[in-house]
Amino acid sequence: MARERILVIDDEPEISELIRLYLTREQYEVYTAPNGQYIEEQIRSFCPDLIILDILMPGADGLELCRQIRKWTNVPVIFVSCKAEDTDKIVGLTVGGDDYITKPFSPGELVARVKAQLRRQSMLPGHNRPKTLVFGDLTVDLSAHEVKIGGQTVPLSATEFSLVVKMAEQPGRVFSIDELFDLIWGADHMGDTRTVMVHISNLRKKIEPTPANPKYILTVRGVGYKFSTAAD
């Protein structure tokens, strides 16, 4: 069985080496880079299953790199940063990140988050699921791991796609924010449930004709969200 591959981009050699050592112990294949100068070539040649990306780097920062990464792949991206403000985390998730961890962090926490992202990724698509889910002009293709609006592919992060699948597989069911967080990130994940709201907001901007008046992902006030059966 091939080992899962992780690309680490961080300009601090000590941090990169620490991450590499801990992930290698977990039997992952790890490639490190000091910056994203050759990010497209790195992705195409190494074919990572997950990317760990520092935000504050000379040249193109991690946020800009993530925007570029999303042009070529939707594999999970975990940001690492010394910036701990909520607004910084929201920006990171908005540009396509799947998770955000603040420096200094414990290696064990990072490993746990990596495992959670890869575990979730491996569950898509499932063997007993239909190949496609269709709601009007929106199509969720589980085999191709993509969403289309009117036949046009919409670039989604791995987390955004997981959220769409979880809700679209059970249209009309109301999911609480805590429930969605547990389903996507895992009940033992050490994150903030407000992350769900950020990703929902991102999704609406990408798949809703009018994000302020959504027809697919509806808010159930005081409870959570549901995928509308009226969308078709």
mmCIF file of C-alpha atoms in Angstrom, residues 5-10 19 23 29-31 33 35-36 39-40 42-44 46-54 57 62 65-66 68-70 72-80 96-101 110 113-114 117-118 121 158:
data_model
loop_
_atom_site.group_PDB
_atom_site.id
_atom_site.type_symbol
_atom_site.label_atom_id
_atom_site.label_comp_id
_atom_site.label_asym_id
_atom_site.label_seq_id
_atom_site.Cartn_x
_atom_site.Cartn_y
_atom_site.Cartn_z
ATOM 1 C CA ARG A 5 2.280 12.061 0.622
ATOM 2 C CA ILE A 6 2.509 15.372 2.440
ATOM 3 C CA LEU A 7 4.063 18.551 1.074
ATOM 4 C CA VAL A 8 5.337 20.982 3.738
ATOM 5 C CA ILE A 9 6.074 24.566 2.672
ATOM 6 C CA ASP A 10 7.694 26.641 5.426
ATOM 7 C CA ILE A 19 7.074 18.417 11.032
ATOM 8 C CA LEU A 23 5.006 12.780 10.063
ATOM 9 C CA GLU A 29 6.087 10.336 2.800
ATOM 10 C CA VAL A 30 7.100 13.950 3.365
ATOM 11 C CA TYR A 31 8.623 16.516 1.008
ATOM 12 C CA ALA A 33 10.194 23.216 0.510
ATOM 13 C CA ASN A 35 8.915 28.567 -0.298
ATOM 14 C CA GLY A 36 6.359 28.222 -3.052
ATOM 15 C CA ILE A 39 4.694 25.231 -6.309
ATOM 16 C CA GLU A 40 3.052 24.052 -9.537
ATOM 17 C CA GLN A 42 6.108 20.494 -6.815
ATOM 18 C CA ILE A 43 2.438 19.555 -6.895
ATOM 19 C CA ARG A 44 2.591 17.935 -10.319
ATOM 20 C CA PHE A 46 5.141 14.960 -5.956
ATOM 21 C CA CYS A 47 1.323 14.616 -6.175
ATOM 22 C CA PRO A 48 0.702 15.343 -2.468
ATOM 23 C CA ASP A 49 -2.350 14.020 -0.634
ATOM 24 C CA LEU A 50 -2.168 16.968 1.762
ATOM 25 C CA ILE A 51 -0.279 20.282 1.969
ATOM 26 C CA ILE A 52 0.946 22.037 5.121
ATOM 27 C CA LEU A 53 1.473 25.692 4.327
ATOM 28 C CA ASP A 54 3.035 28.498 6.348
ATOM 29 C CA MET A 57 6.889 33.715 4.112
ATOM 30 C CA GLY A 62 0.795 31.316 2.095
ATOM 31 C CA LEU A 65 0.032 30.291 -2.639
ATOM 32 C CA CYS A 66 -3.224 28.679 -1.513
ATOM 33 C CA GLN A 68 -2.696 29.236 -6.748
ATOM 34 C CA ILE A 69 -2.887 25.705 -5.339
ATOM 35 C CA ARG A 70 -6.642 25.664 -5.748
ATOM 36 C CA TRP A 72 -4.533 22.679 -9.699
ATOM 37 C CA THR A 73 -5.784 20.539 -6.823
ATOM 38 C CA ASN A 74 -8.417 20.323 -4.092
ATOM 39 C CA VAL A 75 -6.327 18.252 -1.660
ATOM 40 C CA PRO A 76 -6.578 19.420 1.970
ATOM 41 C CA VAL A 77 -4.469 22.451 2.920
ATOM 42 C CA ILE A 78 -3.558 23.050 6.581
ATOM 43 C CA PHE A 79 -2.261 26.537 7.331
ATOM 44 C CA VAL A 80 0.337 27.061 10.062
ATOM 45 C CA GLY A 96 -9.307 27.690 0.256
ATOM 46 C CA GLY A 97 -7.654 26.366 3.412
ATOM 47 C CA ASP A 98 -9.197 23.386 5.204
ATOM 48 C CA ASP A 99 -7.698 23.900 8.647
ATOM 49 C CA TYR A 100 -5.585 26.434 10.538
ATOM 50 C CA ILE A 101 -3.162 25.786 13.384
ATOM 51 C CA LEU A 110 -0.555 18.707 14.023
ATOM 52 C CA ARG A 113 -5.188 17.210 12.350
ATOM 53 C CA VAL A 114 -3.328 15.672 9.419
ATOM 54 C CA GLN A 117 -8.066 15.540 7.104
ATOM 55 C CA LEU A 118 -6.713 12.455 5.335
ATOM 56 C CA GLN A 121 -10.611 12.611 2.352
ATOM 57 C CA ALA A 158 -11.672 19.384 0.087
#
